[in-house]
CSV table of C-alpha atoms in Angstrom, one decimal:
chain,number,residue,atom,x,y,z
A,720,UNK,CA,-6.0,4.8,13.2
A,721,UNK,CA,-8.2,3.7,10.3
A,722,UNK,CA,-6.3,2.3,7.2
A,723,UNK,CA,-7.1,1.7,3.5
A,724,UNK,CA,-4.9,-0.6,1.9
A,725,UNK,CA,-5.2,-0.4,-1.7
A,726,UNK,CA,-4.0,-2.5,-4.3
A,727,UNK,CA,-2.0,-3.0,-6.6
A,728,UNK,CA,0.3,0.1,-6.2
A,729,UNK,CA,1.1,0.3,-9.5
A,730,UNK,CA,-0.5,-1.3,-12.6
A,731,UNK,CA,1.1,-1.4,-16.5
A,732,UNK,CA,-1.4,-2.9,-19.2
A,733,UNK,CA,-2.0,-2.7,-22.8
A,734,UNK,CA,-4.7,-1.3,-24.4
A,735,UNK,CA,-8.0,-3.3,-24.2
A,736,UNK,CA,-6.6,-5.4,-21.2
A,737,UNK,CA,-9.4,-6.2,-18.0
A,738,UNK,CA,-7.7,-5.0,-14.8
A,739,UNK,CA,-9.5,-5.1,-11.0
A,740,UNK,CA,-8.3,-2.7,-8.6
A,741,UNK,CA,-9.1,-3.1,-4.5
A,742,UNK,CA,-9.5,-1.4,-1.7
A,743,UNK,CA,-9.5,-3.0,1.8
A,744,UNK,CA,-9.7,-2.0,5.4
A,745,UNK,CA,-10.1,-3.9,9.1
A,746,UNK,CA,-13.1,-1.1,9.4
A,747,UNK,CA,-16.7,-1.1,8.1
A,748,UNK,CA,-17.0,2.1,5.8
A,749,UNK,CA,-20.6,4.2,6.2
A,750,UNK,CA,-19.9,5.2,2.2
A,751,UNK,CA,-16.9,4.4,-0.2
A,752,UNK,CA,-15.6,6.8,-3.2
A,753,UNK,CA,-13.3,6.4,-5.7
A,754,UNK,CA,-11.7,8.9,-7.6
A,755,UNK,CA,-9.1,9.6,-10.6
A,756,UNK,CA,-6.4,11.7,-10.3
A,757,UNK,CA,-4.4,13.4,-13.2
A,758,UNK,CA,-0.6,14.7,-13.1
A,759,UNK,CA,-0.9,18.3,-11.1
A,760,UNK,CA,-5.0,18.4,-10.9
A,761,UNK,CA,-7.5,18.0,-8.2
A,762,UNK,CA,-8.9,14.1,-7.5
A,763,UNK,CA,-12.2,13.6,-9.4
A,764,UNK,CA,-14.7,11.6,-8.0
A,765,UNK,CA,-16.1,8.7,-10.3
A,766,UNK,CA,-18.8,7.2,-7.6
A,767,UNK,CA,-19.9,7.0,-4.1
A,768,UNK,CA,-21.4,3.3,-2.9
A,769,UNK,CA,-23.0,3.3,0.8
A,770,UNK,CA,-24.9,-0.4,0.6
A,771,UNK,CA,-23.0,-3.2,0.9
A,772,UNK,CA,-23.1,-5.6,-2.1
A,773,UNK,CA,-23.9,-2.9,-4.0
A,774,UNK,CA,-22.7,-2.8,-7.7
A,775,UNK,CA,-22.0,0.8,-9.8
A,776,UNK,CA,-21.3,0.8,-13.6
A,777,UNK,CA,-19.9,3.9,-15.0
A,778,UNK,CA,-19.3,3.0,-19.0
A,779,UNK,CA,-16.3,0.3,-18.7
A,780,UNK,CA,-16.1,1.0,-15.0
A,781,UNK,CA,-17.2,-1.4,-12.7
A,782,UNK,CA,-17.5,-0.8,-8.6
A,783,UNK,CA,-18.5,-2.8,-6.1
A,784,UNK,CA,-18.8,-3.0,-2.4
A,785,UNK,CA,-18.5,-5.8,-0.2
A,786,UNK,CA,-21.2,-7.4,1.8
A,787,UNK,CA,-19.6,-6.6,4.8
A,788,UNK,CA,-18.8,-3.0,3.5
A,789,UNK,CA,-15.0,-3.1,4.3
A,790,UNK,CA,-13.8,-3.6,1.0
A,791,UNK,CA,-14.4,-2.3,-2.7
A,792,UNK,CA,-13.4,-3.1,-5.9
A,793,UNK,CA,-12.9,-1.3,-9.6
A,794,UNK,CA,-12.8,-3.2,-13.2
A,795,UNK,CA,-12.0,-1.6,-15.5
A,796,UNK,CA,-12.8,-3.5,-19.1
A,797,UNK,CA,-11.0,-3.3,-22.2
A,798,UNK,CA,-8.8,-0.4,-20.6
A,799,UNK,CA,-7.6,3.0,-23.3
A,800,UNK,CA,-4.6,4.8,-22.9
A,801,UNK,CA,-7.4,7.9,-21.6
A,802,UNK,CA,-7.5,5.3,-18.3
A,803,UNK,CA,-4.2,6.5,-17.6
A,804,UNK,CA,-4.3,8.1,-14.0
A,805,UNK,CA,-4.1,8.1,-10.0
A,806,UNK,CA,-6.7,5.9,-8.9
A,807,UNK,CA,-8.1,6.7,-5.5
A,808,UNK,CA,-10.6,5.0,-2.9
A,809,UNK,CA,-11.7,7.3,0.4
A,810,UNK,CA,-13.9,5.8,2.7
A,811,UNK,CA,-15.4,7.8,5.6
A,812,UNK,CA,-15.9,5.8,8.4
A,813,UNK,CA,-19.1,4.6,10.7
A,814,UNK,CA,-18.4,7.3,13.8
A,815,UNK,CA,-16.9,10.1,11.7
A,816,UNK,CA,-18.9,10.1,8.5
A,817,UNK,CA,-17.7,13.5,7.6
A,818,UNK,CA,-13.9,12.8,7.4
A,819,UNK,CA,-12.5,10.8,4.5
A,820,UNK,CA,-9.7,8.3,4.8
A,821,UNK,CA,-7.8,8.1,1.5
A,822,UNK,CA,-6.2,4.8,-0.2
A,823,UNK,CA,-2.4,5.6,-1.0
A,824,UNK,CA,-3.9,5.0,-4.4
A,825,UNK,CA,-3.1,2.9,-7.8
A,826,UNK,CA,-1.3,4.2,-10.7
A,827,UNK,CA,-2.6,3.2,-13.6
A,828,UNK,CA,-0.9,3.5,-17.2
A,829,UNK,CA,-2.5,1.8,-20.1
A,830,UNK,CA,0.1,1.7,-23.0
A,831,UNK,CA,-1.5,1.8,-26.5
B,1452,UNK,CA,-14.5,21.6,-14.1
B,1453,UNK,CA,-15.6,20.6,-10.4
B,1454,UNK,CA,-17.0,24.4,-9.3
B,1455,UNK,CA,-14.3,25.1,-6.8
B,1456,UNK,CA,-11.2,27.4,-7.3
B,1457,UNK,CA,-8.2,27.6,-5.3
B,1458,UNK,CA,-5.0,30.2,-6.1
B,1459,UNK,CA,-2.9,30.9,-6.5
B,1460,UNK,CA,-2.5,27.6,-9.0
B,1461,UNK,CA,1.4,27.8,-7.7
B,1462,UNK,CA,3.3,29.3,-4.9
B,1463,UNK,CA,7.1,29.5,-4.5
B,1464,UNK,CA,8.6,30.5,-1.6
B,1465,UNK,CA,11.5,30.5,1.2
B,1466,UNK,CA,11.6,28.9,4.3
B,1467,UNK,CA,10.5,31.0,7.5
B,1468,UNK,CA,7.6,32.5,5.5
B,1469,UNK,CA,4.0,32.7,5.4
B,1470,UNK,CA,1.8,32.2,2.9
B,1471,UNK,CA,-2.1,31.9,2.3
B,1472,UNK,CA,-3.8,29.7,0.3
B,1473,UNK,CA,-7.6,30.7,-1.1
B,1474,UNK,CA,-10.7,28.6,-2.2
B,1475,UNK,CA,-13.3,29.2,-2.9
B,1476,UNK,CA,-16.5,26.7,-2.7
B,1477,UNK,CA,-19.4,25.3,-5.2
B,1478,UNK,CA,-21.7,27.5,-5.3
B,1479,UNK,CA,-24.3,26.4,-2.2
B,1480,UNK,CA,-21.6,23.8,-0.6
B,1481,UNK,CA,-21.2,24.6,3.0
B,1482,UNK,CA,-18.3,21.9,4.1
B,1483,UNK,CA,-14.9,22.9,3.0
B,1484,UNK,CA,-11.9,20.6,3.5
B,1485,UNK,CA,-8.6,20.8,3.2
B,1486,UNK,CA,-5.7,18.3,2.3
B,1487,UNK,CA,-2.1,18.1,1.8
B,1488,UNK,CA,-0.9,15.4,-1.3
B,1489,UNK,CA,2.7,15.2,-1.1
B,1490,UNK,CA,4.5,12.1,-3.0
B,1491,UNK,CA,5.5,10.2,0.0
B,1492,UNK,CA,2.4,10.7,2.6
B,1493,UNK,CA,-0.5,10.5,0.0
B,1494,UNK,CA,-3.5,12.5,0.5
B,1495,UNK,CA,-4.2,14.2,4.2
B,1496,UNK,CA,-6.7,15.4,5.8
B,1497,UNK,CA,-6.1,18.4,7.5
B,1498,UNK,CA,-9.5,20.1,8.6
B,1499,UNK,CA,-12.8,20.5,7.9
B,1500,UNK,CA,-15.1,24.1,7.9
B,1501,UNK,CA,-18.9,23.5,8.1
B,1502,UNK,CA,-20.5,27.2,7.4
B,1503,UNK,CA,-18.1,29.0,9.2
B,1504,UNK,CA,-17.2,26.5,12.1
B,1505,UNK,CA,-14.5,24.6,12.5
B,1506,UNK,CA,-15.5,20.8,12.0
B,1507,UNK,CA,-13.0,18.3,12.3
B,1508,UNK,CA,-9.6,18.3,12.8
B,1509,UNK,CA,-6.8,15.9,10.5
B,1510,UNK,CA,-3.7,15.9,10.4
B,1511,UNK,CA,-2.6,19.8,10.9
B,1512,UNK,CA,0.5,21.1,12.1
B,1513,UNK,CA,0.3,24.0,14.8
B,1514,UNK,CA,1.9,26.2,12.1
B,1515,UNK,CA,-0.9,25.7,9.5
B,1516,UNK,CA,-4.4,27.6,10.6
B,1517,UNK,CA,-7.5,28.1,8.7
B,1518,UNK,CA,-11.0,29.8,8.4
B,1519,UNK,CA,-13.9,29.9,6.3
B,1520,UNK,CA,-15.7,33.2,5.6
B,1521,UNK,CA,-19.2,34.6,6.2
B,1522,UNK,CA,-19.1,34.5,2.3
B,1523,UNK,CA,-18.3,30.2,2.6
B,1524,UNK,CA,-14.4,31.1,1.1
B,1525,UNK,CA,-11.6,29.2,3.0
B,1526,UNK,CA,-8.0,30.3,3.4
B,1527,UNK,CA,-5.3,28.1,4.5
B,1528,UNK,CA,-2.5,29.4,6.4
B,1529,UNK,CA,1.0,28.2,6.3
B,1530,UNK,CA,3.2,29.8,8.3
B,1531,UNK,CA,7.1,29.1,9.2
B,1532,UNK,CA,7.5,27.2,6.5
B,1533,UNK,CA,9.8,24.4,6.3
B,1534,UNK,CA,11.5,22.5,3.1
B,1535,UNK,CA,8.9,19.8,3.9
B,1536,UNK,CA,6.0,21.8,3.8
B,1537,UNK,CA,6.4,21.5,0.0
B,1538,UNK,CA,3.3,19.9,-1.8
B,1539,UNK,CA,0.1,19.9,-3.2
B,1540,UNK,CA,-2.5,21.4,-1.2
B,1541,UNK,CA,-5.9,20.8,-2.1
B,1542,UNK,CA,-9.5,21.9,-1.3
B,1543,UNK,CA,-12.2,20.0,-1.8
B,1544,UNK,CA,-16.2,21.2,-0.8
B,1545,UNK,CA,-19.6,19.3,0.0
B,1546,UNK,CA,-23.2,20.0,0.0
B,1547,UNK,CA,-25.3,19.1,2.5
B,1548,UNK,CA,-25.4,15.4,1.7
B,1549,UNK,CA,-21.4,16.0,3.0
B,1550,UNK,CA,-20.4,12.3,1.9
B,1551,UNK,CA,-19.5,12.9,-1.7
B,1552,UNK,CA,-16.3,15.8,-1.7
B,1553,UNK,CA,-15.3,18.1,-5.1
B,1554,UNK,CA,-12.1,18.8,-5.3
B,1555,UNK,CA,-10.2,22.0,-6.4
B,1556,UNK,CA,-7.5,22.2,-9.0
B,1557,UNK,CA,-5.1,22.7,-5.9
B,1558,UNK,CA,-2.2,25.0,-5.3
B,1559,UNK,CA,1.2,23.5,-5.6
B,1560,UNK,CA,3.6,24.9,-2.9
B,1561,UNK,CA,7.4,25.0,-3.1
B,1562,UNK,CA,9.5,26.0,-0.2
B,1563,UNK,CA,13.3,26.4,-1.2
């Protein structure tokens, strides 16, 4: 069984706080996602990394993927309460590239 | 707004019955996969429908079945359902790159 081990499990910061999520497994990943979740909707994905060392800005987001792609990161600078959400990494696996293997995910709340 | 719809949006029901949950894809996405969230087992894979075929298999009971139609909808069967059936069910669909997933709004199930 493949594993992603994220961390931390849960994450409580003030507004315009830095905060690094991670995302680990003993497997080498063919592509990584992350996604944010909201209370009672669907998982939206932020961005998909495939090379390893590979570095993705989204605004104050920051992703990257290890070397050795078996681990990712997210940063999120000077964090707003509209961080607030489920945090998710999936990885699909070299061998079964279609399947996803989801993180048990961060929550994230950013008090204001 | 990903593209993809599922109903219903929420589904209440007793044990022992059957239900049937519908999505329906982005328009032109071929892969359709479906997932169980519930708060203690994270997000599952259950199985995957590539234009009509059955793809790859997750974590699905025998009591659970699905199909995707000639028009690219899926339906998700649950059938003899059981208090711990209970849980977000979600669909999520993929072009023909297949490595980055959209996710529905899901359907949230209750079994009483």
């Amino acid at each position: 069984t493949q594993l992603l081990e994220q961390s931390p499990q849960f994450l409580s910061i003030q507004e315009g706080e830095n905060l690094t999520v991670y995302c680990n497994s003993s497997s080498v990943f063919s592509s990584l996602q992350w996604y944010r979740q909201e209370p009672g909707e669907g998982p939206v994905l932020l961005v998909t990394v495939v090379t390893g060392g590979e570095v993705k800005k989204l605004k104050r987001l920051t992703f990257q993927f290890g070397d050795a792609r078996k681990d990712s990161s997210l940063h999120i600078t000077a964090a707003q309460p509209g961080d607030t959400g489920l945090y998710l990494c999936a990885g699909a696996f070299s061998g079964s590239a279609r399947q996803l293997t989801f993180g048990s995910g961060t929550q994230l709340t950013v008090l204001p | 707004d990903s593209g993809v719809t599922q109903t219903p949006k929420h589904l209440i029901t007793a044990t022992g019955q059957r239900v049937t949950l519908r999505c329906s894809p982005r328009s032109g996405d071929l892969s359709v996969y479906w997932y169980q969230q519930s708060l203690d087992q994270g997000l599952q894979f259950l199985i995957q429908y590539y234009n009509g075929e059955e793809r790859a298999k997750g974590n699905i009971l025998e009591r659970f079945s699905a199909q995707q139609f000639p028009d690219l909808h899926s339906e998700l069967n649950l059938s003899s359902l059981e208090l711990g059936d209970s849980a977000l069910y979600f669909c999520a669909t993929a072009g023909l790159a297949d490595n980055e997933q959209f996710f529905g709004p899901g359907t949230r199930l209750t079994v009483l």
